Short mmCIF file of C-alpha atoms in Angstrom, two decimals:
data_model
loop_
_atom_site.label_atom_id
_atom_site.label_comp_id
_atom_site.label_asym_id
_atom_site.label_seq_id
_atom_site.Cartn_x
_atom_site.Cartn_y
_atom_site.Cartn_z
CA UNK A 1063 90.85 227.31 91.76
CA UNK A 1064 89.93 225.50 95.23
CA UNK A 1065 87.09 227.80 95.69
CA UNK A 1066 85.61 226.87 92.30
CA UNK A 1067 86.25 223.36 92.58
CA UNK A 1068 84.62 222.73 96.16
CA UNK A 1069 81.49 224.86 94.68
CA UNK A 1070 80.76 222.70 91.88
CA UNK A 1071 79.47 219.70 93.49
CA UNK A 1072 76.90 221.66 95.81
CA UNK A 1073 75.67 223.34 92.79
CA UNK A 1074 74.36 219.57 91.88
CA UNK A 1075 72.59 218.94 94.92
CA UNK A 1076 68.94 219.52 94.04
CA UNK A 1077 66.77 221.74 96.36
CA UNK A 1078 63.04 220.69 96.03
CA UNK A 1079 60.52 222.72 94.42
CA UNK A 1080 59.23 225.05 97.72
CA UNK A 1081 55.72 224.57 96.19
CA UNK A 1082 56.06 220.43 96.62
CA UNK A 1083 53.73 218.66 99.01
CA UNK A 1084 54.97 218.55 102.38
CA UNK A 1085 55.31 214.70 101.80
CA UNK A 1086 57.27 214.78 99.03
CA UNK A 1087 60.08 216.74 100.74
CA UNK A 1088 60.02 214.02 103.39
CA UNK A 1089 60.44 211.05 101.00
CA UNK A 1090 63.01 213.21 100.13
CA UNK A 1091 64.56 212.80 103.15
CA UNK A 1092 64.39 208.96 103.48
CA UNK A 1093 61.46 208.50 105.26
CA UNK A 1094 57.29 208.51 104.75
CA UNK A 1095 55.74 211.00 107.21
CA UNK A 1096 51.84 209.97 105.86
CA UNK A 1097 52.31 207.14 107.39
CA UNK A 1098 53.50 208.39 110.75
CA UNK A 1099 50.28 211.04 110.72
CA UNK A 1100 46.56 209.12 109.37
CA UNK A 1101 45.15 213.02 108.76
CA UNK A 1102 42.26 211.07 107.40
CA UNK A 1103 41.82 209.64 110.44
CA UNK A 1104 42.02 212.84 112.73
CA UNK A 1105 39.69 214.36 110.01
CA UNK A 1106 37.43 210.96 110.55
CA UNK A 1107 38.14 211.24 114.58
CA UNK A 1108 37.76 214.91 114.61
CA UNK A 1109 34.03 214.51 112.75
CA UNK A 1110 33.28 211.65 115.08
CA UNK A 1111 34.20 213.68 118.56
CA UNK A 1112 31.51 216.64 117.09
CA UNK A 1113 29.04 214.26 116.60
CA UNK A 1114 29.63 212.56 120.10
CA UNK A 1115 29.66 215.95 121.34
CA UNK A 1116 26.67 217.27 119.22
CA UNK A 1117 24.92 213.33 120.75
CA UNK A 1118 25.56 214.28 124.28
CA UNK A 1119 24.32 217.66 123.90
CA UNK A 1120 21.32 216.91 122.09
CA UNK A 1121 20.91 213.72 125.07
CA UNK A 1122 21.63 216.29 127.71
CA UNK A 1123 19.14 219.12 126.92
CA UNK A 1124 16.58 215.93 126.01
CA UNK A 1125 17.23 214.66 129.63
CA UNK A 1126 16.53 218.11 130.86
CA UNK A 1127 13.62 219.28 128.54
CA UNK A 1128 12.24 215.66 129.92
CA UNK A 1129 12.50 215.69 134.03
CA UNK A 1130 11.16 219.44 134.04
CA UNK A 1131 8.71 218.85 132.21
CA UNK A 1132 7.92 215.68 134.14
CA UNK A 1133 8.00 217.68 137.50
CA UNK A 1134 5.90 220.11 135.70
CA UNK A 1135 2.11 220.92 138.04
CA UNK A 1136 -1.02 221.78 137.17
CA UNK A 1137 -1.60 224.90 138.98
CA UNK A 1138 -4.26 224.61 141.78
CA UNK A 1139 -7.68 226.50 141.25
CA UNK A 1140 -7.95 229.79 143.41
CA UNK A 1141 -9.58 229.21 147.13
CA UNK A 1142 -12.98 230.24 147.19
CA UNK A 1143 -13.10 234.05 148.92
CA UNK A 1144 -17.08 234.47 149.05
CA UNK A 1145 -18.36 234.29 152.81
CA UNK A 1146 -21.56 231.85 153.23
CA UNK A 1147 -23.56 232.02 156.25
CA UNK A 1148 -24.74 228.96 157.90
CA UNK A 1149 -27.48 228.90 160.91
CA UNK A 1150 -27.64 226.60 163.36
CA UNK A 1151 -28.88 226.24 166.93
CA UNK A 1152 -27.28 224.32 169.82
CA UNK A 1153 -29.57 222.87 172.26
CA UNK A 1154 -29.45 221.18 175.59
CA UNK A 1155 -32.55 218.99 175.92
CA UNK A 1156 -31.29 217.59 179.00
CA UNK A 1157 -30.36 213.77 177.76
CA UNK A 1158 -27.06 213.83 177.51
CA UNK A 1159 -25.31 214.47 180.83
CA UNK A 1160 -24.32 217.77 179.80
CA UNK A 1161 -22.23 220.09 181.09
CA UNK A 1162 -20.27 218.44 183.42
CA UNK A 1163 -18.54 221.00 186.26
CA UNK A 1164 -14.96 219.84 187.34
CA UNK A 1165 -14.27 221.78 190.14
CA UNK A 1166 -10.25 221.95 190.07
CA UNK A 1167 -9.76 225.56 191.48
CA UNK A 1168 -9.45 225.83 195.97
CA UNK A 1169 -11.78 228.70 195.75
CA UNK A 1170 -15.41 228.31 196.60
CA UNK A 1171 -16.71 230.58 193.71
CA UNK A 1172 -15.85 229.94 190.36
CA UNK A 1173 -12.53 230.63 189.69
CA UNK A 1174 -9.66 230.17 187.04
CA UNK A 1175 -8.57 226.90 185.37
CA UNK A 1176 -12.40 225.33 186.52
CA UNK A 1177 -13.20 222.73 183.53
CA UNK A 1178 -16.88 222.30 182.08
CA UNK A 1179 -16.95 219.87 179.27
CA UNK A 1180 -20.39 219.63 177.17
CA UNK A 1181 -22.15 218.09 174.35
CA UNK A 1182 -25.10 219.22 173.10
CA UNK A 1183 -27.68 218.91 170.10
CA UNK A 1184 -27.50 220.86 166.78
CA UNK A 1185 -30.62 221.56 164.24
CA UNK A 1186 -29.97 223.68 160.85
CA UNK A 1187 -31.05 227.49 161.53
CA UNK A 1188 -35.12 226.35 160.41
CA UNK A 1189 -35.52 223.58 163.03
CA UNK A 1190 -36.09 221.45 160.23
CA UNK A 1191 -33.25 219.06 160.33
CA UNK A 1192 -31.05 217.19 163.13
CA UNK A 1193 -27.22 218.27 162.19
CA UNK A 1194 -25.24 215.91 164.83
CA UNK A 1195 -23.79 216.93 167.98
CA UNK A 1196 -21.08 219.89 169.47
CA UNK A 1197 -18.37 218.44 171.83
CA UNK A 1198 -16.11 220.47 173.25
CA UNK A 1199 -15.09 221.65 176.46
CA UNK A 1200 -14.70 225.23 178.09
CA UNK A 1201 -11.64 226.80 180.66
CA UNK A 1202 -12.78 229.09 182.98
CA UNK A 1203 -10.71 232.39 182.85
CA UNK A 1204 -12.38 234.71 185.18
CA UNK A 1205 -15.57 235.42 187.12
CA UNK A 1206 -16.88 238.39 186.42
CA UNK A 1207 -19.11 239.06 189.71
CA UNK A 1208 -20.71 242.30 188.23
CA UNK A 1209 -22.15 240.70 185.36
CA UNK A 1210 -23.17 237.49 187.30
CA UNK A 1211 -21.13 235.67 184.93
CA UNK A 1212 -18.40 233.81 183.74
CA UNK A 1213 -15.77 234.23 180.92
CA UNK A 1214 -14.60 231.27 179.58
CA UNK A 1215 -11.91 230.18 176.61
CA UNK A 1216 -14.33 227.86 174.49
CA UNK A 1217 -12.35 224.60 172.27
CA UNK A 1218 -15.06 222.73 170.27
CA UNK A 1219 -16.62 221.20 167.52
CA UNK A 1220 -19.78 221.47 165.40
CA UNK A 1221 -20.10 217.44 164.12
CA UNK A 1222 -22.25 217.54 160.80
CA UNK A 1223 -22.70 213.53 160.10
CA UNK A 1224 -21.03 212.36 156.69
CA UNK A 1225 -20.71 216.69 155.80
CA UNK A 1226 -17.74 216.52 158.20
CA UNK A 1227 -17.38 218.71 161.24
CA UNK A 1228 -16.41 222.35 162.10
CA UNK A 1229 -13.93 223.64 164.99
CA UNK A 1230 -14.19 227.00 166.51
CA UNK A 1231 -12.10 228.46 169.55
CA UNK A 1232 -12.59 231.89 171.00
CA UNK A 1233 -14.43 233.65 174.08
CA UNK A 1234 -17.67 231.73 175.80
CA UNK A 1235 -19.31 234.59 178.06
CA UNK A 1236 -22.51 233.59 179.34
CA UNK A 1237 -23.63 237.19 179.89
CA UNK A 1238 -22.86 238.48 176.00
CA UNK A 1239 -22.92 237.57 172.74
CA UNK A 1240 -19.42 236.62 171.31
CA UNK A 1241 -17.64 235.73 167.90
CA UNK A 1242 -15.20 232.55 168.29
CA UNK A 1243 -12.69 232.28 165.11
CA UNK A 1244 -13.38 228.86 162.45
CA UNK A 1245 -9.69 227.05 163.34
CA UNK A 1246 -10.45 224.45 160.24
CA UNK A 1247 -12.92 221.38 159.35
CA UNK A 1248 -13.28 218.42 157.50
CA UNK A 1249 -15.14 216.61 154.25
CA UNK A 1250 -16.86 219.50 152.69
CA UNK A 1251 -15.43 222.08 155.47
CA UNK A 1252 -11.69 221.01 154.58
CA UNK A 1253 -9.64 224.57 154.19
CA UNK A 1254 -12.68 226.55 155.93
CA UNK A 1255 -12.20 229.37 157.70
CA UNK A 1256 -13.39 232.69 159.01
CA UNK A 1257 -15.86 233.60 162.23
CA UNK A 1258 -18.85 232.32 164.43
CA UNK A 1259 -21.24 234.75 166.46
CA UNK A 1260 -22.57 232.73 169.13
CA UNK A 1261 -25.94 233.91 170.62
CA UNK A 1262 -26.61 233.22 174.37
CA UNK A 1263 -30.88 232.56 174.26
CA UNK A 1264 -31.07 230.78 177.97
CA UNK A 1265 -28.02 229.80 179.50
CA UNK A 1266 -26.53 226.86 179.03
CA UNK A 1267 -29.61 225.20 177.27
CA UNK A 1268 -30.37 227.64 174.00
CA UNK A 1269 -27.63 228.86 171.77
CA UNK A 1270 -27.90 229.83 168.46
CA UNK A 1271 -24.81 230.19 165.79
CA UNK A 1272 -24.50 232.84 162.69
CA UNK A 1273 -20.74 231.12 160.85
CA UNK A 1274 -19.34 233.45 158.23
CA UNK A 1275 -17.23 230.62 156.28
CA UNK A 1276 -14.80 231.22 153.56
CA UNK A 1277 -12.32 228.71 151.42
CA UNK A 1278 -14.88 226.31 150.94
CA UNK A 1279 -17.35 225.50 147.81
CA UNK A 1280 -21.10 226.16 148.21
CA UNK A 1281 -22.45 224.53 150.94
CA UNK A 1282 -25.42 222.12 150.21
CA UNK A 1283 -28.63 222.67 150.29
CA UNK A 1284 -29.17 220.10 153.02
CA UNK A 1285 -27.68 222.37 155.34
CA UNK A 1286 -29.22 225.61 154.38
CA UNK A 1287 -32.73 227.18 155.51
CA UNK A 1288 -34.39 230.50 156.39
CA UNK A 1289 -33.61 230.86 160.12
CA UNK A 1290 -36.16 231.04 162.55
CA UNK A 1291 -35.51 234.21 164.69
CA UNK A 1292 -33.99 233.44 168.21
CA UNK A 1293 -36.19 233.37 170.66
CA UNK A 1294 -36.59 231.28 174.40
CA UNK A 1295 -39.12 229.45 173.05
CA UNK A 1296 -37.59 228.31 170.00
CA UNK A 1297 -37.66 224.46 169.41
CA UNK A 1298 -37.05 221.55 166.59
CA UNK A 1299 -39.82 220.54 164.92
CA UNK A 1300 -41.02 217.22 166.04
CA UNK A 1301 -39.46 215.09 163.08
CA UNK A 1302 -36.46 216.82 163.29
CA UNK A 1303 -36.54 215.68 167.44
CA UNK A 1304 -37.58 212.30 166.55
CA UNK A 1305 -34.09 212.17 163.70
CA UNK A 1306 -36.95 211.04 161.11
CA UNK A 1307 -34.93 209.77 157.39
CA UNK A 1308 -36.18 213.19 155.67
CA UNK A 1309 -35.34 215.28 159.14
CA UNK A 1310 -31.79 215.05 159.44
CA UNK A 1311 -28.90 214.51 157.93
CA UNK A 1312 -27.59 211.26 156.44
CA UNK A 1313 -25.22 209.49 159.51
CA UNK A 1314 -25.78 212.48 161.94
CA UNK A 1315 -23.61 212.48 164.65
CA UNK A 1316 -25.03 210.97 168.15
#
């Protein structure tokens, strides 16, 4: 039969073993496929792109971890809250050409934007020690003719020799006692702030100072000293006058 005859010779043809390696059915069909795929190369390659990956990881967070904690601050100690009072009189012995008056107002009386700048001599609250020098200078904002006075806005500075200085700015009345605000300092009064009451004794040649200071350390002893109580006849104590080496302090201001 032709039907039996034509199915004989594909009844020879041998049909590989479905459980045979993937590479022995292609030598089967006349070519080598481990050769045209290295899979222990892509297993080597694969392994090597983890690592590379795992090595830039590790690199990257090591980078990181390094530049913040490079960048990392020691956190600043809390400012000082405490207030510390500090005495001091100003006074006008004369010897300084102090105030001047600049007359810049048309009006015969005193009148607004008249200038008076000063400088004047500062002791520590006992009269025991020369401080330095104030320096400043005053705006006149209005007469006030029923209190035979003047208001004035007040921009100075208390100079304390190598301790540094104080600024204040506030109200200057010459018929009342005021409080100016502490605007800031230097050396030891870096970061100050707080209040000044300033104490009219006799116009404009006794004034005596009561500062309430905060942000700053304690103040030295140097400065320090039971004040005498304000009077007209306050005055420094002779050494203190005469800036004597244990009577004031060291590079007062002049």
């Amino acid at each position: 039969m032709a039907s039996t005859g034509f199915l004989k010779p594909i009844s020879s043809l041998k049909v590989p073993h479905p459980r045979s390696p993937p590479f022995q059915s292609s030598k089967l069909l006349g070519f080598d496929l481990s050769n045209s795929f290295p899979t222990q190369n892509l297993k080597s390659s694969t392994a090597h792109q983890r690592l590379s990956s795992t090595g830039r990881h590790s690199s990257a967070t090591t980078t990181t971890a390094f530049f913040f904690n490079h960048h990392k601050t020691t956190p600043k100690p809390p400012t000082p809250t405490k207030v510390q009072e500090l005495y001091v009189y100003e006074i006008n012995e004369r010897d300084r050409d102090s105030p001047a008056f600049l007359k810049l107002s048309p009006k015969p009386a005193n009148s607004l934007g008249d200038l008076v700048p000063f400088t004047n001599k500062i002791y520590t609250g006992d009269l025991e020690k020369r401080l330095g020098v104030t320096a400043g200078i005053c705006v006149l904002i209005q007469h006030v003719r029923e209190r035979k006075g003047d208001r004035y806005e007040a921009i100075y500075s208390f100079y304390f020799g190598d301790y540094g200085h104080v600024s204040v700015q506030g109200p200057y009345l010459t018929y009342e006692d005021t409080y100016l605000a502490v605007t800031g300092g230097s050396g030891i009064f870096e970061g100050v702030y707080g209040e000044v009451k300033l104490q009219q004794i006799v116009f404009p040649f006794k004034l005596f100072y009561t500062f309430y200071l905060k942000g700053i350390p304690d103040l030295p002893h140097d400065l320090m000293g039971k004040p005498v109580t304000p009077s007209p006849t306050v005055e420094p104590s002779p050494a203190a006058k005469a800036t004597l080496p244990h009577a004031s302090v060291k590079n007062f201001t002049t």
